[in-house]
Amino acid sequence: MALKPWTEVRCLPPRKKQSYGKITGIVAALFILVLLLFNATYEIKEQEQAVLITLGSPQAVTEPGLHFKIPFIQHVRKVNTTIQGLTIGYMTNTSESVEDESLMITSDFNFIDVDFYVEYRYSDPVKAMYASRNPLEILKNISQSCIRTVIGSYPVDDVLTTGKNEIQAAIKEMILERLEDHDIGVQLVNITIQDSEPPTTAVMEAFKAVETAKQGKETALNNANKYRNEQLPSAQARADGIIKDAEAQKTERINEATAQVARFNAMYAEYIKNPAITKQRMFYETMEEVLPDLKVLIDSGNGNVQTFYPLESFTGNNDSDNRQEPPVTDDELSE
């Protein structure tokens, strides 16, 4: 009868250990399950792409949203595809000049400091991660090489003033060609000149004076063009008036010459019919035109000089409408 209680005491501890083991196993299974669930999904946001790596084999995933992967077998690396930028010639945070990058030489052998800002984006995430170790460093080196090549082909005046747009376009075209050859998954969006100035204060002041002179030249040209535009209409009006007057005089002279030709032809026709009478008539007509403008002095030989004027009575112009008084002599005038 005493063996039964002892047997019961010996059997209770194994049951208690078995319950604790089951609970621990369930907790561990749940933890592993949760870990696997969290490691089996990933999310791609807008303006973002991912590279899914399966046992070392990359694959691009471009669609935004929630995606699944095999835990511990597949890995994901994300790439920002928005437009980003890097600086050449100065520090991004402090804007301090980096002389090794900014100092360049122009085609006319002048030194100049030029700062650039390069805008880029990742066009192919797989190539951006696996085609090179550091694609941004490659982009920066290519940009610096193209910048120095182009700047070296322009004079310093163009780099400082009027040639910036042309220089930027030439640099961008050259960078795009070289990036296409390297194919590193990075695309150039734009490159701009942030600042350009001579390296020393004295040279800087000289170039500022040149720029001021150029601006003065432009101002003078604009004022001259304004004055020209103001004067052209009045000058054109005067020219038109002169041309019209000349045309009127031309017409008048032509009409007059035509009348004289007609008169001469008529007179010549009369002359053919009767030359003697025509000559006499021409003589009298000429005298009518000449004698009224003359003063005639008559000397009698004894020192007595008589002056007759006007001489209209000699011309035969004694019409009733133009009747004149008889000629008056000097003696009558003295009386």
Short mmCIF file of C-alpha atoms in Angstrom, two decimals, residues 34-258:
data_model
loop_
_atom_site.label_atom_id
_atom_site.label_comp_id
_atom_site.label_asym_id
_atom_site.label_seq_id
_atom_site.Cartn_x
_atom_site.Cartn_y
_atom_site.Cartn_z
CA VAL A 34 7.23 36.17 -38.41
CA LEU A 35 10.87 36.62 -39.39
CA LEU A 36 10.28 34.79 -42.63
CA LEU A 37 7.17 36.83 -43.39
CA PHE A 38 8.97 40.16 -42.86
CA ASN A 39 11.97 39.02 -44.90
CA ALA A 40 9.81 37.72 -47.75
CA THR A 41 8.34 41.11 -48.81
CA TYR A 42 9.74 44.44 -49.94
CA GLU A 43 8.21 47.68 -51.18
CA ILE A 44 9.23 49.89 -54.14
CA LYS A 45 8.20 53.53 -53.89
CA GLU A 46 7.57 56.02 -56.68
CA GLN A 47 10.74 57.36 -58.35
CA GLU A 48 12.51 54.23 -57.16
CA GLN A 49 13.67 50.96 -58.72
CA ALA A 50 15.07 47.75 -57.21
CA VAL A 51 17.56 45.08 -58.10
CA LEU A 52 16.50 41.57 -57.03
CA ILE A 53 19.56 39.40 -56.55
CA THR A 54 18.97 35.63 -56.68
CA LEU A 55 22.10 33.66 -55.79
CA GLY A 56 24.27 36.39 -57.33
CA SER A 57 22.09 36.89 -60.45
CA PRO A 58 20.63 40.47 -60.59
CA GLN A 59 17.26 41.35 -62.05
CA ALA A 60 15.66 44.80 -62.28
CA VAL A 61 12.26 45.41 -60.68
CA THR A 62 10.75 48.68 -61.87
CA GLU A 63 7.06 48.51 -60.88
CA PRO A 64 6.25 50.34 -57.64
CA GLY A 65 4.33 48.56 -54.89
CA LEU A 66 4.67 45.49 -52.64
CA HIS A 67 6.74 42.54 -53.93
CA PHE A 68 7.72 39.11 -52.60
CA LYS A 69 11.08 37.40 -52.49
CA ILE A 70 12.53 34.16 -51.18
CA PRO A 71 13.99 34.79 -47.71
CA PHE A 72 17.74 34.29 -47.29
CA ILE A 73 18.03 33.37 -50.99
CA GLN A 74 16.99 36.56 -52.71
CA HIS A 75 18.29 40.00 -51.71
CA VAL A 76 17.02 43.46 -52.75
CA ARG A 77 18.96 46.65 -53.37
CA LYS A 78 17.04 49.83 -54.16
CA VAL A 79 18.06 52.71 -56.43
CA ASN A 80 16.73 56.27 -56.38
CA THR A 81 15.76 57.25 -59.95
CA THR A 82 14.98 60.93 -59.28
CA ILE A 83 17.19 63.65 -60.76
CA GLN A 84 20.21 64.19 -58.52
CA GLY A 85 23.24 66.44 -58.78
CA LEU A 86 26.94 66.72 -58.12
CA THR A 87 29.25 69.73 -58.13
CA ILE A 88 32.52 70.30 -59.94
CA GLY A 89 34.80 73.09 -58.78
CA TYR A 90 33.24 73.78 -55.38
CA MET A 91 31.98 72.02 -52.24
CA THR A 92 28.26 71.32 -52.05
CA ASN A 93 27.77 72.20 -48.39
CA THR A 94 30.22 75.07 -47.86
CA SER A 95 30.45 76.41 -51.45
CA GLU A 96 34.22 76.61 -51.01
CA SER A 97 36.22 76.53 -54.22
CA VAL A 98 38.11 73.36 -55.15
CA GLU A 99 41.02 74.74 -57.14
CA ASP A 100 42.10 71.40 -58.60
CA GLU A 101 38.71 71.06 -60.25
CA SER A 102 37.85 74.67 -61.10
CA LEU A 103 41.15 76.08 -62.40
CA MET A 104 41.37 75.75 -66.20
CA ILE A 105 43.17 77.30 -69.17
CA THR A 106 41.46 78.80 -72.22
CA SER A 107 42.44 78.76 -75.88
CA ASP A 108 44.14 82.19 -75.56
CA PHE A 109 46.27 80.87 -72.65
CA ASN A 110 44.41 82.59 -69.83
CA PHE A 111 43.65 80.95 -66.49
CA ILE A 112 40.06 80.95 -65.27
CA ASP A 113 38.00 79.45 -62.43
CA VAL A 114 34.80 77.76 -63.62
CA ASP A 115 32.26 75.94 -61.43
CA PHE A 116 29.74 73.43 -62.82
CA TYR A 117 26.66 71.65 -61.55
CA VAL A 118 25.91 68.23 -63.09
CA GLU A 119 22.39 66.78 -63.00
CA TYR A 120 22.02 63.02 -63.51
CA ARG A 121 19.70 60.07 -62.89
CA TYR A 122 20.05 56.28 -62.81
CA SER A 123 18.65 54.91 -66.06
CA ASP A 124 19.52 51.24 -65.49
CA PRO A 125 19.82 50.11 -61.84
CA VAL A 126 21.47 46.77 -62.68
CA LYS A 127 24.25 48.41 -64.71
CA ALA A 128 24.60 51.18 -62.13
CA MET A 129 25.37 48.53 -59.47
CA TYR A 130 27.32 45.95 -61.42
CA ALA A 131 28.86 47.65 -64.48
CA SER A 132 31.30 49.63 -62.31
CA ARG A 133 32.34 49.97 -58.70
CA ASN A 134 31.54 53.70 -58.47
CA PRO A 135 29.47 55.05 -61.39
CA LEU A 136 29.26 58.57 -59.94
CA GLU A 137 33.04 58.83 -59.78
CA ILE A 138 33.19 57.76 -63.43
CA LEU A 139 30.55 60.37 -64.33
CA LYS A 140 32.52 63.08 -62.51
CA ASN A 141 35.81 62.13 -64.18
CA ILE A 142 34.17 62.09 -67.64
CA SER A 143 32.57 65.47 -66.94
CA GLN A 144 35.86 67.03 -65.84
CA SER A 145 37.65 65.71 -68.92
CA CYS A 146 34.97 67.05 -71.28
CA ILE A 147 34.83 70.38 -69.46
CA ARG A 148 38.58 70.96 -69.76
CA THR A 149 38.54 69.93 -73.42
CA VAL A 150 35.74 72.34 -74.33
CA ILE A 151 36.98 75.23 -72.17
CA GLY A 152 40.40 74.86 -73.77
CA SER A 153 38.89 75.50 -77.19
CA TYR A 154 37.24 78.85 -76.31
CA PRO A 155 38.81 82.26 -75.54
CA VAL A 156 38.47 83.65 -72.06
CA ASP A 157 35.96 86.35 -73.12
CA ASP A 158 33.49 83.72 -74.32
CA VAL A 159 33.82 81.71 -71.12
CA LEU A 160 33.21 84.78 -68.96
CA THR A 161 30.48 86.49 -70.97
CA THR A 162 28.68 85.57 -74.17
CA GLY A 163 29.70 81.97 -74.88
CA LYS A 164 28.33 80.18 -71.81
CA ASN A 165 25.27 78.65 -73.47
CA GLU A 166 27.29 77.37 -76.41
CA ILE A 167 29.95 75.95 -74.07
CA GLN A 168 27.35 74.15 -71.93
CA ALA A 169 25.76 72.59 -75.01
CA ALA A 170 29.13 71.38 -76.33
CA ILE A 171 30.09 69.87 -72.96
CA LYS A 172 26.75 68.11 -72.59
CA GLU A 173 26.97 66.57 -76.05
CA MET A 174 30.49 65.29 -75.40
CA ILE A 175 29.56 63.79 -72.02
CA LEU A 176 26.54 62.00 -73.51
CA GLU A 177 28.72 60.42 -76.18
CA ARG A 178 31.26 59.15 -73.64
CA LEU A 179 28.59 57.86 -71.25
CA GLU A 180 27.08 55.90 -74.11
CA ASP A 181 30.45 54.28 -74.73
CA HIS A 182 30.95 53.37 -71.05
CA ASP A 183 27.31 52.25 -70.51
CA ILE A 184 27.34 52.48 -66.69
CA GLY A 185 23.58 52.90 -66.20
CA VAL A 186 23.79 56.64 -65.43
CA GLN A 187 22.12 59.25 -67.64
CA LEU A 188 23.19 62.91 -67.86
CA VAL A 189 20.22 65.27 -67.55
CA ASN A 190 21.94 68.65 -67.73
CA ILE A 191 25.14 70.52 -66.94
CA THR A 192 25.31 74.23 -66.17
CA ILE A 193 28.01 76.79 -65.46
CA GLN A 194 27.45 78.08 -61.94
CA ASP A 195 30.19 80.70 -61.95
CA SER A 196 33.20 81.78 -63.99
CA GLU A 197 35.80 84.34 -63.00
CA PRO A 198 39.53 85.05 -63.33
CA PRO A 199 41.72 83.49 -60.62
CA THR A 200 43.29 86.75 -59.36
CA THR A 201 41.76 90.01 -58.15
CA ALA A 202 43.66 92.18 -60.64
CA VAL A 203 42.62 90.07 -63.59
CA MET A 204 39.08 89.95 -62.25
CA GLU A 205 38.91 93.75 -62.13
CA ALA A 206 40.28 93.96 -65.66
CA PHE A 207 37.64 91.58 -66.95
CA LYS A 208 34.95 93.50 -65.11
CA ALA A 209 36.16 96.64 -66.88
CA VAL A 210 35.98 94.81 -70.20
CA GLU A 211 32.46 93.63 -69.40
CA THR A 212 31.46 97.18 -68.47
CA ALA A 213 32.88 98.44 -71.76
CA LYS A 214 30.92 95.78 -73.65
CA GLN A 215 27.75 96.78 -71.87
CA GLY A 216 28.48 100.41 -72.77
CA LYS A 217 28.94 99.35 -76.37
CA GLU A 218 25.61 97.55 -76.32
CA THR A 219 23.95 100.62 -74.80
CA ALA A 220 25.45 102.88 -77.46
CA LEU A 221 24.32 100.53 -80.20
CA ASN A 222 20.82 100.42 -78.77
CA ASN A 223 20.69 104.22 -78.57
CA ALA A 224 21.97 104.50 -82.13
CA ASN A 225 19.37 102.02 -83.35
CA LYS A 226 16.68 103.95 -81.47
CA TYR A 227 17.79 107.22 -83.08
CA ARG A 228 17.88 105.55 -86.48
CA ASN A 229 14.38 104.21 -86.04
CA GLU A 230 13.18 107.67 -85.02
CA GLN A 231 14.86 109.45 -87.94
CA LEU A 232 14.09 106.96 -90.70
CA PRO A 233 10.38 107.79 -91.01
CA SER A 234 10.96 111.56 -91.29
CA ALA A 235 13.87 111.04 -93.68
CA GLN A 236 11.74 108.69 -95.74
CA ALA A 237 8.95 111.30 -95.80
CA ARG A 238 11.40 113.99 -96.95
CA ALA A 239 12.78 111.64 -99.58
CA ASP A 240 9.27 110.88 -100.79
CA GLY A 241 8.55 114.62 -100.98
CA ILE A 242 11.72 115.25 -102.99
CA ILE A 243 10.88 112.39 -105.32
CA LYS A 244 7.35 113.70 -105.85
CA ASP A 245 8.65 117.23 -106.52
CA ALA A 246 11.16 115.81 -108.97
CA GLU A 247 8.43 113.81 -110.67
CA ALA A 248 6.29 116.95 -110.91
CA GLN A 249 9.16 118.97 -112.34
CA LYS A 250 9.93 116.13 -114.71
CA THR A 251 6.33 116.10 -115.94
CA GLU A 252 6.31 119.88 -116.24
CA ARG A 253 9.57 119.93 -118.20
CA ILE A 254 8.38 117.15 -120.46
CA ASN A 255 5.13 118.95 -121.13
CA GLU A 256 6.99 122.20 -121.74
CA ALA A 257 9.45 120.51 -124.08
CA THR A 258 6.58 118.78 -125.87
#
